[in-house]
Coordinates of C-alpha atoms and ligand atoms in Angstrom, one line a residue:
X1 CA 0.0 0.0 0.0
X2 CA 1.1 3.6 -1.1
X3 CA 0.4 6.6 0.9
X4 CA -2.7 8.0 0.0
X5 CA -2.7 12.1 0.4
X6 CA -5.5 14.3 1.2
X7 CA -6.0 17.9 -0.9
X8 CA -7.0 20.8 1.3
X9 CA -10.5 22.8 1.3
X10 CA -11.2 25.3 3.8
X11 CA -8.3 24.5 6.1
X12 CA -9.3 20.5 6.2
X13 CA -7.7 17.6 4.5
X14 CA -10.0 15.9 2.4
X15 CA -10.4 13.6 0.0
X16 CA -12.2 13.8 -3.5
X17 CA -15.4 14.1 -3.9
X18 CA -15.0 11.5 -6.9
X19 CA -13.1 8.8 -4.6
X20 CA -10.8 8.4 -7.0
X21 CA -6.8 8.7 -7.3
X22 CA -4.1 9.5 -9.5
X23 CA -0.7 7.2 -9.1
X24 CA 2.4 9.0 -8.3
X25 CA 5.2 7.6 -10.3
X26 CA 8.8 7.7 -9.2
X27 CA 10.6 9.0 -12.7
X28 CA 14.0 7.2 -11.5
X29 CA 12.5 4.3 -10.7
X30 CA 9.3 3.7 -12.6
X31 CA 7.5 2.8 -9.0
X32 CA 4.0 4.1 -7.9
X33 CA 5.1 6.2 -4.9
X34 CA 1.6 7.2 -3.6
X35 CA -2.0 8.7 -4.2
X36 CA -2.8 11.9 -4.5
X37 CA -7.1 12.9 -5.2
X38 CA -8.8 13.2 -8.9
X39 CA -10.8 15.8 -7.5
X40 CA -13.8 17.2 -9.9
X41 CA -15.8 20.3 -10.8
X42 CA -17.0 20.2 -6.6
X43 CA -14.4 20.3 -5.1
X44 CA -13.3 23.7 -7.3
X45 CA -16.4 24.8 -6.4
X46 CA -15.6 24.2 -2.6
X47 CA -12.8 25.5 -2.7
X48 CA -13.6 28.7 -4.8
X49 CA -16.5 29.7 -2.1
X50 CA -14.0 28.7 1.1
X51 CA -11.6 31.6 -0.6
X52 CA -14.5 33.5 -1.2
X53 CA -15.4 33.4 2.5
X54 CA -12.0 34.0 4.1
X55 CA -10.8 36.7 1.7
X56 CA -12.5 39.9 3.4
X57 CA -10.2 39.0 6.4
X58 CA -7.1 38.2 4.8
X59 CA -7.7 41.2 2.6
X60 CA -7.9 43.2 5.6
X61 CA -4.9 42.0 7.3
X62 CA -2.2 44.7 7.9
X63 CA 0.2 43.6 5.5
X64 CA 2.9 42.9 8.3
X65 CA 0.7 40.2 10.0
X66 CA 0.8 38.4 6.2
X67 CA 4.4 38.9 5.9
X68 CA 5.0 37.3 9.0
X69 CA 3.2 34.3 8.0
X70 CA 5.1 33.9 5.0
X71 CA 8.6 34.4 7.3
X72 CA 7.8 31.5 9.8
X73 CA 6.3 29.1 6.7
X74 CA 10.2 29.9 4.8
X75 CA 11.4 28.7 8.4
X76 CA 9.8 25.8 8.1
X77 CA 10.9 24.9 5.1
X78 CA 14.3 24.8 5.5
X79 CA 13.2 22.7 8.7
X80 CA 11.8 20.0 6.6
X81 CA 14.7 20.7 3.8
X82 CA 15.1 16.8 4.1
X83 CA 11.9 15.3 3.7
X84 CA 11.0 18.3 0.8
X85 CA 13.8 17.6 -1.5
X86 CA 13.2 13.9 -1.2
X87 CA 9.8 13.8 -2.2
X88 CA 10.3 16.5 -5.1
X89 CA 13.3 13.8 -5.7
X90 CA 10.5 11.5 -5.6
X91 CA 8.0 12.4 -7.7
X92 CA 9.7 14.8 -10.1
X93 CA 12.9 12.9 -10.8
X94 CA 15.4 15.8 -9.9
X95 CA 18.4 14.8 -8.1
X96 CA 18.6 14.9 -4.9
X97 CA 21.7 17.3 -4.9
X98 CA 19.9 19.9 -6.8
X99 CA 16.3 19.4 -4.6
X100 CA 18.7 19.4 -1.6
X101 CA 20.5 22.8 -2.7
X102 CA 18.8 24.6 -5.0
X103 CA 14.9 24.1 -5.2
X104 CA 14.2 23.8 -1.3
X105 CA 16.7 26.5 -0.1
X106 CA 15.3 28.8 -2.8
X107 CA 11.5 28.5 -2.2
X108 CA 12.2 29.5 1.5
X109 CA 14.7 32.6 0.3
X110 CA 11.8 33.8 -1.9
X111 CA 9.2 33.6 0.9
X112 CA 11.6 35.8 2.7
X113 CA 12.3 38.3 -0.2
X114 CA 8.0 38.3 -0.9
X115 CA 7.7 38.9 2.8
X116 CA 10.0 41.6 2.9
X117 CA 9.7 43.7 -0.1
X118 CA 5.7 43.4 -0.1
X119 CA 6.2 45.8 3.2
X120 CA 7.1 48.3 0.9
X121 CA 4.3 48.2 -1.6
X122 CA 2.7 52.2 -1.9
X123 CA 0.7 54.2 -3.7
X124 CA 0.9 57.4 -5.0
X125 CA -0.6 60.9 -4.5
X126 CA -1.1 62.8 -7.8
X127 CA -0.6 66.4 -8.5
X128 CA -4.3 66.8 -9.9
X129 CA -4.9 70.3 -9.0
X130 CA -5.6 72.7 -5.8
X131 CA -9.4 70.8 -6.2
X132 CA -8.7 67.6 -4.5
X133 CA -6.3 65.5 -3.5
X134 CA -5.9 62.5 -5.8
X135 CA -4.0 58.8 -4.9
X136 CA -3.1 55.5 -5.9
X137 CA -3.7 52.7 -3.4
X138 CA -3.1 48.5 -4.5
X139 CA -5.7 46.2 -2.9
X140 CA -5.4 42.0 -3.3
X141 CA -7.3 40.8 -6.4
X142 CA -9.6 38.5 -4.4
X143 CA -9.4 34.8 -5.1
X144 CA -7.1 33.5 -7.3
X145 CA -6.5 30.1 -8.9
X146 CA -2.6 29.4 -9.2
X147 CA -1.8 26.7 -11.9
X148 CA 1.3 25.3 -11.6
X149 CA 4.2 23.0 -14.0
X150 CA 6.2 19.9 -12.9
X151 CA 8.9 20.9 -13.9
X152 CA 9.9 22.7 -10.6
X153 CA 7.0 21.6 -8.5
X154 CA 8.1 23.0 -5.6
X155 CA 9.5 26.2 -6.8
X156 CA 6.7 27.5 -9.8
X157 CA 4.2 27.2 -6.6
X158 CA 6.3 29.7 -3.9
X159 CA 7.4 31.8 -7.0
X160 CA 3.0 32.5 -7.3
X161 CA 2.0 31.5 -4.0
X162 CA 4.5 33.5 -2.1
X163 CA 3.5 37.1 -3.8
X164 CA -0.4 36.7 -4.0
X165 CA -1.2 35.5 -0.3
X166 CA 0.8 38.2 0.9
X167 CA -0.5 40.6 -1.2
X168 CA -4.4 39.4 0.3
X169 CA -5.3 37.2 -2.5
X170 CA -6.8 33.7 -1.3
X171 CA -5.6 31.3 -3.3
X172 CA -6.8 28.3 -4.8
X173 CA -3.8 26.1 -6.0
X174 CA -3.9 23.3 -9.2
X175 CA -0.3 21.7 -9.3
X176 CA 0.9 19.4 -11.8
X177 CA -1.0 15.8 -11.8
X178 CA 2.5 14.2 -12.6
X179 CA 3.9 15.7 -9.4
X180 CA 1.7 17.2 -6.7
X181 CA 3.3 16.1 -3.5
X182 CA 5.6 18.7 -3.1
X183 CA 3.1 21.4 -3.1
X184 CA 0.3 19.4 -0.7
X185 CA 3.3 19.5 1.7
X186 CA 4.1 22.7 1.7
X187 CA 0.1 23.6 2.3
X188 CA 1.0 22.0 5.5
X189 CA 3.4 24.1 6.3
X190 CA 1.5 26.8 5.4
X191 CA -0.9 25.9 7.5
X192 CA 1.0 25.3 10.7
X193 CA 2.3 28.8 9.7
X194 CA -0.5 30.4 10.6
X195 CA -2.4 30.8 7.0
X196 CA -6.5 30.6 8.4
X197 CA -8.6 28.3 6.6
X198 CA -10.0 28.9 3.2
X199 CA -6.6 31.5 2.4
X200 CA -5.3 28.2 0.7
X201 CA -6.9 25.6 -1.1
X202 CA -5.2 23.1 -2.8
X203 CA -6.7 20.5 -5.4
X204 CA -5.3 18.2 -7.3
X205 CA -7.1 16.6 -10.5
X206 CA -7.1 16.5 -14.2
X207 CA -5.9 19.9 -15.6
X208 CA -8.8 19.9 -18.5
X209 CA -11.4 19.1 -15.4
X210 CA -9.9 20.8 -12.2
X211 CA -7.8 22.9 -14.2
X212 CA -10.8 24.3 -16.5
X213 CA -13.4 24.4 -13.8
X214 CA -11.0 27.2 -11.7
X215 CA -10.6 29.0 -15.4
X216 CA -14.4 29.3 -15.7
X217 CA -15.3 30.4 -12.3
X218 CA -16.8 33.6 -12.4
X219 CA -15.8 34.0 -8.6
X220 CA -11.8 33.6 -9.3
X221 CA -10.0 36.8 -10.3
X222 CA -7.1 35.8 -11.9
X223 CA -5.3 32.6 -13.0
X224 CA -1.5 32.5 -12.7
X225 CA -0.4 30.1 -15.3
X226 CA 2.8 28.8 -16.1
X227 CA 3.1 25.9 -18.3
X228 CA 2.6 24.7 -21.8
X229 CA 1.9 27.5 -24.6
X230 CA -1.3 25.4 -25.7
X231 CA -2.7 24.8 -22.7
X232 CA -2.5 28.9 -21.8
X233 CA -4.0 29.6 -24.8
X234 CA -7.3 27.8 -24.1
X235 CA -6.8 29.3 -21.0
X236 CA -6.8 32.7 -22.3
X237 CA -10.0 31.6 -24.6
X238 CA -11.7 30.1 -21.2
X239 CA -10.9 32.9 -19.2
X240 CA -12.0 35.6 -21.8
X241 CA -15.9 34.4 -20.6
X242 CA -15.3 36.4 -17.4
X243 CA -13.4 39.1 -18.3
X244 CA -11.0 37.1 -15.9
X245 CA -7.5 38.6 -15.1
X246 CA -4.6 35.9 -16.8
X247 CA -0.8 35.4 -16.2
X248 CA 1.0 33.4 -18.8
X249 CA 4.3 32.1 -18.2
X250 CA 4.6 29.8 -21.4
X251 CA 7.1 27.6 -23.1
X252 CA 10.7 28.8 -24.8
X253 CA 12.9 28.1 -27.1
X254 CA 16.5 29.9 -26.3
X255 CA 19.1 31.1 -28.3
X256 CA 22.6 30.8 -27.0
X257 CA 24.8 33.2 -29.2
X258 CA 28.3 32.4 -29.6
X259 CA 29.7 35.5 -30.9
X260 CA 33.2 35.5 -32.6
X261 CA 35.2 37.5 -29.9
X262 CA 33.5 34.5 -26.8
X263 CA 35.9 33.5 -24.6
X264 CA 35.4 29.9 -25.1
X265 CA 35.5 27.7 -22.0
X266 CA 33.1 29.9 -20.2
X267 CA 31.2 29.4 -23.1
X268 CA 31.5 25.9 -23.1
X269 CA 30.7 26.0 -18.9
X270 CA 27.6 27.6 -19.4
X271 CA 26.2 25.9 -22.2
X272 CA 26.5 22.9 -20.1
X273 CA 24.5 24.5 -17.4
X274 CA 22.0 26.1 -19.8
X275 CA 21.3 22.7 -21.4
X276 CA 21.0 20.3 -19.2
X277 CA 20.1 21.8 -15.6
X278 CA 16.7 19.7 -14.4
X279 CA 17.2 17.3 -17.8
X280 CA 16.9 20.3 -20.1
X281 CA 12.8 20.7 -18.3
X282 CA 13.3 24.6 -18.0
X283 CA 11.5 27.2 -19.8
X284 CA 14.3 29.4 -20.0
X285 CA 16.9 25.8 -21.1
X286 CA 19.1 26.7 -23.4
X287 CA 17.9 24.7 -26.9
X288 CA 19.4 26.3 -30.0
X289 CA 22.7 27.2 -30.1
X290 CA 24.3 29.7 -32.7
X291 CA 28.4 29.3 -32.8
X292 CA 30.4 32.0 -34.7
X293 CA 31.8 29.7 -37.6
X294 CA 35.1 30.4 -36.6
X295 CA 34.4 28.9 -33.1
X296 CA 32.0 26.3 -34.2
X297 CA 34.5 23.4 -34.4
X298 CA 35.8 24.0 -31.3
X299 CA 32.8 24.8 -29.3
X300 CA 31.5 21.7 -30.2
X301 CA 34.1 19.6 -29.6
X302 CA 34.4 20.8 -25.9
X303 CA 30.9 21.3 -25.5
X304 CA 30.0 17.2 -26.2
X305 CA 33.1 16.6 -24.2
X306 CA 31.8 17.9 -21.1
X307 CA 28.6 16.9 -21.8
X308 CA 29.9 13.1 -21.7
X309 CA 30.9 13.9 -18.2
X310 CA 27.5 14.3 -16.6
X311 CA 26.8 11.7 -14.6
X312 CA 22.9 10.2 -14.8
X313 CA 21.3 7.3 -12.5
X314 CA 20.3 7.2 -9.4
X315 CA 18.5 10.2 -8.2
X316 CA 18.5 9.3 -4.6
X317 CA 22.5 9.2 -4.4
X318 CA 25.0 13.1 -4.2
X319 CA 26.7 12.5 -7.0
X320 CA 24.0 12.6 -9.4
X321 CA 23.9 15.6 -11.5
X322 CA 21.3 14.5 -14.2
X323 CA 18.0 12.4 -13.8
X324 CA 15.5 11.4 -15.8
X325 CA 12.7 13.1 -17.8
X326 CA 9.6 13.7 -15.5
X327 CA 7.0 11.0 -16.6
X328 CA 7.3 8.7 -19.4
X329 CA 4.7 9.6 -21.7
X330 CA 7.6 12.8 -21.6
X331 CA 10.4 10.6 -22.5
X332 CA 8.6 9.2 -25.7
X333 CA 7.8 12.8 -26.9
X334 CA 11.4 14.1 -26.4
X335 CA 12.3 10.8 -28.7
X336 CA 10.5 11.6 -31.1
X337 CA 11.9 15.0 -31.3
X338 CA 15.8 13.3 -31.6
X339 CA 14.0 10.7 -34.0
X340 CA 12.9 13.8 -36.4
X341 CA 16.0 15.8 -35.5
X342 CA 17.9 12.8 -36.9
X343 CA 15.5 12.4 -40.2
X344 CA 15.8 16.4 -41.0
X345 CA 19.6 15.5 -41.3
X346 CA 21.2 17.3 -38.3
X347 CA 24.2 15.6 -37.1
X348 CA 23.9 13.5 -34.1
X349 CA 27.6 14.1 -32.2
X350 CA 26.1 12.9 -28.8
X351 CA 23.5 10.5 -26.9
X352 CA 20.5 10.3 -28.9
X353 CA 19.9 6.7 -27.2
X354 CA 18.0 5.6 -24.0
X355 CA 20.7 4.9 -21.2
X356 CA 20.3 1.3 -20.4
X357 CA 22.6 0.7 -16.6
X358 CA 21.6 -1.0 -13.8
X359 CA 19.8 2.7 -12.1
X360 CA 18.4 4.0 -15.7
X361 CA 16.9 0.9 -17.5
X362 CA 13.4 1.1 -15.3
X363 CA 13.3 5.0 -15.3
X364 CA 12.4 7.3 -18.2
X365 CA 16.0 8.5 -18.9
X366 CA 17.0 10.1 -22.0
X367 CA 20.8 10.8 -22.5
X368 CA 22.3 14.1 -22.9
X369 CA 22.2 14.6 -26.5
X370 CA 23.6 17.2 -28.7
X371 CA 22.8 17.7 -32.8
X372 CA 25.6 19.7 -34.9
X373 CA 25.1 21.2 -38.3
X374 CA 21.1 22.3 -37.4
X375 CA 19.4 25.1 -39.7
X376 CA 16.5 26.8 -38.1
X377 CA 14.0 25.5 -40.4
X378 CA 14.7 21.9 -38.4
X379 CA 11.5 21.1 -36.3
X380 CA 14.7 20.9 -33.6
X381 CA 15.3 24.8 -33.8
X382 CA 11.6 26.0 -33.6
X383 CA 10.1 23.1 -31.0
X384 CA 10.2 23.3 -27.6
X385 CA 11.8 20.1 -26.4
X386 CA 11.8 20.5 -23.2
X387 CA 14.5 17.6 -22.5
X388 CA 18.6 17.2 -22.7
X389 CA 18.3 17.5 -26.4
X390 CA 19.9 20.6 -28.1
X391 CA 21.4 21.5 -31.5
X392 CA 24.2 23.7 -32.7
X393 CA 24.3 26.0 -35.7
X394 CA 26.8 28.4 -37.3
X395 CA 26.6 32.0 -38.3
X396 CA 29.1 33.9 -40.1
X397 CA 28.0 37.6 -39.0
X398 CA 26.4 39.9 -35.8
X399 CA 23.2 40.4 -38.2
X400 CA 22.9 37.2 -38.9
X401 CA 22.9 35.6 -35.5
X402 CA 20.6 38.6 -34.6
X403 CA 17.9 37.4 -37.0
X404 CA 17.9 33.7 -36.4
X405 CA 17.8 34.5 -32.7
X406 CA 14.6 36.5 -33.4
X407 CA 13.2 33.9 -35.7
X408 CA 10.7 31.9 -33.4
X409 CA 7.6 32.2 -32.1
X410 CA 8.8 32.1 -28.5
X411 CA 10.2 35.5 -26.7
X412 CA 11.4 33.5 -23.0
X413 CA 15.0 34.4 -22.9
X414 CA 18.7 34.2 -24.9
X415 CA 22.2 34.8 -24.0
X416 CA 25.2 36.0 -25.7
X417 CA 28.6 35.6 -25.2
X418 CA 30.9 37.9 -25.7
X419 CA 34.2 39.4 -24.9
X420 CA 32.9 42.9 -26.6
X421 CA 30.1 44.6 -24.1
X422 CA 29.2 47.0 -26.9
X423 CA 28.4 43.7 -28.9
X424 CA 26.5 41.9 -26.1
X425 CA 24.5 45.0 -25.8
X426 CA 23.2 45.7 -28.9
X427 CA 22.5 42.2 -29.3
X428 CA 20.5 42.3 -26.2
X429 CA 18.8 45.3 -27.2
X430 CA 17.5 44.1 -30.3
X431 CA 16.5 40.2 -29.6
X432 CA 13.0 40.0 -28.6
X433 CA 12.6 38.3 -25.2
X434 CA 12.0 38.8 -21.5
X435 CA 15.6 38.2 -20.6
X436 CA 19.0 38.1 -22.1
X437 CA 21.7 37.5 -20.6
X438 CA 25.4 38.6 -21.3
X439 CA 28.0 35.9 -20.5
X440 CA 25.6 33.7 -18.3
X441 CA 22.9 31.4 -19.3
X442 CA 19.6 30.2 -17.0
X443 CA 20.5 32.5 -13.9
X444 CA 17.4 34.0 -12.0
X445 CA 17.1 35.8 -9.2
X446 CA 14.3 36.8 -6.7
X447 CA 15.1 40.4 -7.2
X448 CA 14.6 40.2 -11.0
X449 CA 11.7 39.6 -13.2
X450 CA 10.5 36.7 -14.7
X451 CA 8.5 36.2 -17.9
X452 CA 8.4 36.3 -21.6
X453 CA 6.8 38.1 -25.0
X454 CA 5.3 36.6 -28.0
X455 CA 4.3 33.1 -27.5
X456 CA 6.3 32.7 -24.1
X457 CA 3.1 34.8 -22.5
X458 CA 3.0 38.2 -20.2
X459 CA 3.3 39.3 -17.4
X460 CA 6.0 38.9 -14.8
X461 CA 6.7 36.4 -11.8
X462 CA 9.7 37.3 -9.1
X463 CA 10.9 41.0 -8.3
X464 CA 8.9 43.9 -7.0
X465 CA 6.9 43.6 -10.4
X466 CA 4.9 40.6 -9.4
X467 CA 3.0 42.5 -6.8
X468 CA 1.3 44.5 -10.0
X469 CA 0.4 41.1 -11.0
X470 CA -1.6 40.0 -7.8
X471 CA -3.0 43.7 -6.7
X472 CA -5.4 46.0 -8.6
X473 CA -4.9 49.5 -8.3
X474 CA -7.7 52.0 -7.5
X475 CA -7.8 55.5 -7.4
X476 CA -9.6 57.4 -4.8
X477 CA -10.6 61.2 -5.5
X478 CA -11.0 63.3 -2.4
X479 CA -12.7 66.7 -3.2
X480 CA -10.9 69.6 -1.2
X481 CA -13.5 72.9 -2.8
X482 CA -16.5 74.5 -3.1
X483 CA -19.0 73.2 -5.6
X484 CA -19.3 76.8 -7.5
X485 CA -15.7 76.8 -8.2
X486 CA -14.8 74.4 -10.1
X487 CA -14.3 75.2 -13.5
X488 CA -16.0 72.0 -15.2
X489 CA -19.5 72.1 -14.1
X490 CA -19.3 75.8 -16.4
X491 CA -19.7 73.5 -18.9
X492 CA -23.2 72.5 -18.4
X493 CA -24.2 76.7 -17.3
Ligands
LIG501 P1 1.0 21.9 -19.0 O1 0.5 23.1 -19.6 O2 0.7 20.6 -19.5 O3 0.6 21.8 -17.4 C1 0.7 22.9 -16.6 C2 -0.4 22.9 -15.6 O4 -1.6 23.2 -16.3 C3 -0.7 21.5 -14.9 O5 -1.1 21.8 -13.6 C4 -1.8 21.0 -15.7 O6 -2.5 20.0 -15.1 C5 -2.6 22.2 -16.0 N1 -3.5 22.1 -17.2 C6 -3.4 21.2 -18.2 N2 -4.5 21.4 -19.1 C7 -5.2 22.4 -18.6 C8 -6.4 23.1 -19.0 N3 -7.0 22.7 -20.1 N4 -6.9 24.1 -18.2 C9 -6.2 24.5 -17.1 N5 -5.1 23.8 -16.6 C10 -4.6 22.8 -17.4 O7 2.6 22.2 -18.9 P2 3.7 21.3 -18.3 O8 3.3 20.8 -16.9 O9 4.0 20.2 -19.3 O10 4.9 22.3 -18.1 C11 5.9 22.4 -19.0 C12 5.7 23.7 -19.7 O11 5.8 24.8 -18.8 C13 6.8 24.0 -20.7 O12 6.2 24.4 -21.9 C14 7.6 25.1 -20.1 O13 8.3 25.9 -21.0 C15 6.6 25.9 -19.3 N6 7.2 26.6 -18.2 C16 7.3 28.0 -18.4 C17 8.0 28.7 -17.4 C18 8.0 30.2 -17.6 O14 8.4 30.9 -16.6 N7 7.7 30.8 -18.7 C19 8.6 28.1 -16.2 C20 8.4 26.7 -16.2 C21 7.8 26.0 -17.2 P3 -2.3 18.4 -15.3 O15 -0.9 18.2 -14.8 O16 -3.3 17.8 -14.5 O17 -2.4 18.2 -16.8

């Protein structure tokens, strides 16, 4: 028997109203790990009218009583550091040296950066005119459904969580069906941290059922999204019914620019970062790369080289850099991506075959793999992977790597390299995305903003910005004169 978990509704742990599960596979292993609830369209419902109830109050809260809550629940993460990173280990496939000391150790850092810069949050008072006095002040949004990626269970929820409960927003939360255990732990936590019931709900389900009914509900005020770019744009459609508030942080498909005058092994470093960090299961993953043709040789070369080094397998042991793709229906997708990459005639120079030890046969493993001599009308350079599968192509000038960088339908993020700032600047100025970065690849920070153009969606996660994203702002106009003299109501004398 499997543990069976319990989502939470107005501050209780319940189970669905269906009665039915979904199985929790381990992505190392291939094991069931435990149960988590296929709730339905009732418990949304229940949920949407517990955050109803509680958000006057939590609205109302002075914003340091919130932050405080958010202060003792990062505490109490890094308390249960252990027992978080495992199960994210668990059920997301992650090693356990990244879960360990990155994805844990940064959710409770960004509850303490959301709890201490929301303190700050002001409005304005406007010079109108000697007739009033005019101002600005930000109130919470209401409810709010957050729907949230496996890719970084753990992470995508504090990154949304974090800002809109202490903002006042009650929250209802959807995380991925492939990996929800993570985020059902950390309601606990939230909960022992003071959060009253009905301030956060968490259901787990189908995405089309749960998912769709939180879109549609006319009582939810926003939906913070990130995920795949298909399944935001229904949400945009099903959202469009109430007028409802969306934020869309969608797929990518990065350049990495490898301009003439790169210094090469730092090139080579970051590439290796930017490609394969979490399997190559980041937005932001570094997918096409465009090599100066004077480099190109070279860069490869050292590139696959280091590449060979990562070591995959067992997620559960420290050395571990690399584990598998997240669930396997995953793994058969990002094979058929090398499958067509390999039929469009780029040049396989590493992996491209399913790892087959003694700690990767029953897992959903795919190999680092690396395609040379890619153009960018290859599926491989407009498709979002989303795996360890990347592809190199030269350029001969600035302009040209400028307009094949620009030539997708995704705007996430790129990097250049370059020894020449001038150079990494006007690149950066002209490529079309949320971030670039000079001479680094896949580096984010609480302090800066998060989130893409075009097809990559709007709107911004992380920094000061994302409290625009979970407040409204409403002017109040406070009239300060006499009725006879002001000068508009002449108009109608
Ligand atoms: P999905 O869009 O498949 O799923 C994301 C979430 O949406 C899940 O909770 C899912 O539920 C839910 N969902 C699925 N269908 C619907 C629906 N019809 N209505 C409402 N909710 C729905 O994305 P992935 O989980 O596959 O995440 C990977 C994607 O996320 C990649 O494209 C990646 O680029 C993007 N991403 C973007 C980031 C950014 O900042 N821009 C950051 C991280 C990832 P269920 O699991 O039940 O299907």
């Amino acid at each position: 028997m499997v543990d069976k978990y319990k989502v939470l509704i107005n501050g209780e742990w319940l189970d669905s109203s269906t009665g039915e599960y979904i199985k929790i596979v381990n992505p190392a292993t291939g094991e069931i790990i435990a149960e988590a609830p296929k709730c339905g369209v009732e418990d949304v419902s229940k949920a949407v009218e517990a955050a109803s109830h509680a958000a006057p109050a939590w609205g109302a809260m002075p914003m340091g009583e919130r932050s405080k809550i958010l202060l003792k629940a990062s505490r109490l993460i890094m308390e249960r550091q252990e027992e978080l990173a495992n199960l994210e280990t668990k059920e997301q496939g992650s090693p356990i040296r990244k879960t360990m000391n990155f994805d844990v150790p940064l959710c409770a850092e960004q509850l303490e950066y959301f709890a201490g810069t929301a303190r700050a949050i002001t409005g304005e008072t406007l010079p109108v005119g000697p007739w009033c006095m005019s101002s600005t002040v930000r109130e919470p949004l209401g409810v709010v459904g957050l729907i949230t990626p496996w890719n970084f269970p753990a992470l995508m929820v504090i990154w949304k969580l974090g800002a809109a409960l202490v903002t006042g927003n009650t929250c209802i939360v959807k995380p991925p069906s492939t990996a929800p255990l993570t985020t059902l732990k950390l309601g606990e936590i939230f909960v022992e941290a003071g959060v009253p019931a009905g301030v956060l709900n968490i259901i787990t389900g189908p995405g089309n059922i749960v998912g769709e009914a939180l879109v549609t509900n006319p009582k939810v005020a926003k939906i913070g999204f990130t995920g795949d770019t298909v399944t935001g744009k229904r949400i945009m459609q099903l959202a469009s019914d109430t007028v409802k508030q969306v934020g869309l942080e969608l797929g990518g498909k990065n350049a990495f620019v490898v301009l003439e005058d790169a210094k090469i092994d730092s090139a080579v470093e970051g590439a290796v970062f930017g490609a394969f960090f979490n399997s190559g299961q980041v937005c932001a993953a570094a997918s096409r790369f465009y090599i100066h043709e004077s480099l190109y040789d070279e860069f490869a070369k050292k590139f696959v080289a280091a590449a060979k080094k990562l070591k995959y397998g067992d997620t559960m042991n420290m050395e571990t850099v690399i584990g598998p793709v997240a669930y396997e229906a995953h793994r058969n997708y990002v094979e058929s991506c090398v499958e067509k990459a390999k039929k469009a005639g780029a040049k396989l120079l590493l992996g491209g075959k399913r790892p087959n030890t003694a700690d990767t046969k029953n897992g959903f493993f795919v190999a680092p793999t690396i395609f040379g001599d890619c153009t960018n009308d290859m599926d491989i350079m407009q498709e979002e992977i989303f795996g360890p599968v990347v592809a190199l192509a030269r350029f001969k000038t600035n302009e040209e790597a400028l307009k094949l960088t620009n030539d997708t339908r995704f705007g996430l993020s790129a990097s250049v390299w370059t020894e020449n700032i001038r150079s990494g600047i006007n690149m950066a100025n002209q490529i079309k995305a949320g971030t670039v970065w000079i001479n680094d690849h896949l580096i984010i920070f609480c302090e800066t903003p998060w989130g893409g153009c075009k097809e990559s969606g709007w709107g911004k996660d992380l920094s000061t910005m994302v409290f625009d994203e979970y407040t409204k702002l409403k002017h109040i106009y406070i009239d300060l004169i006499e009725q006879p003299e002001k000068p508009w109501y002449g108009i109608l004398k």
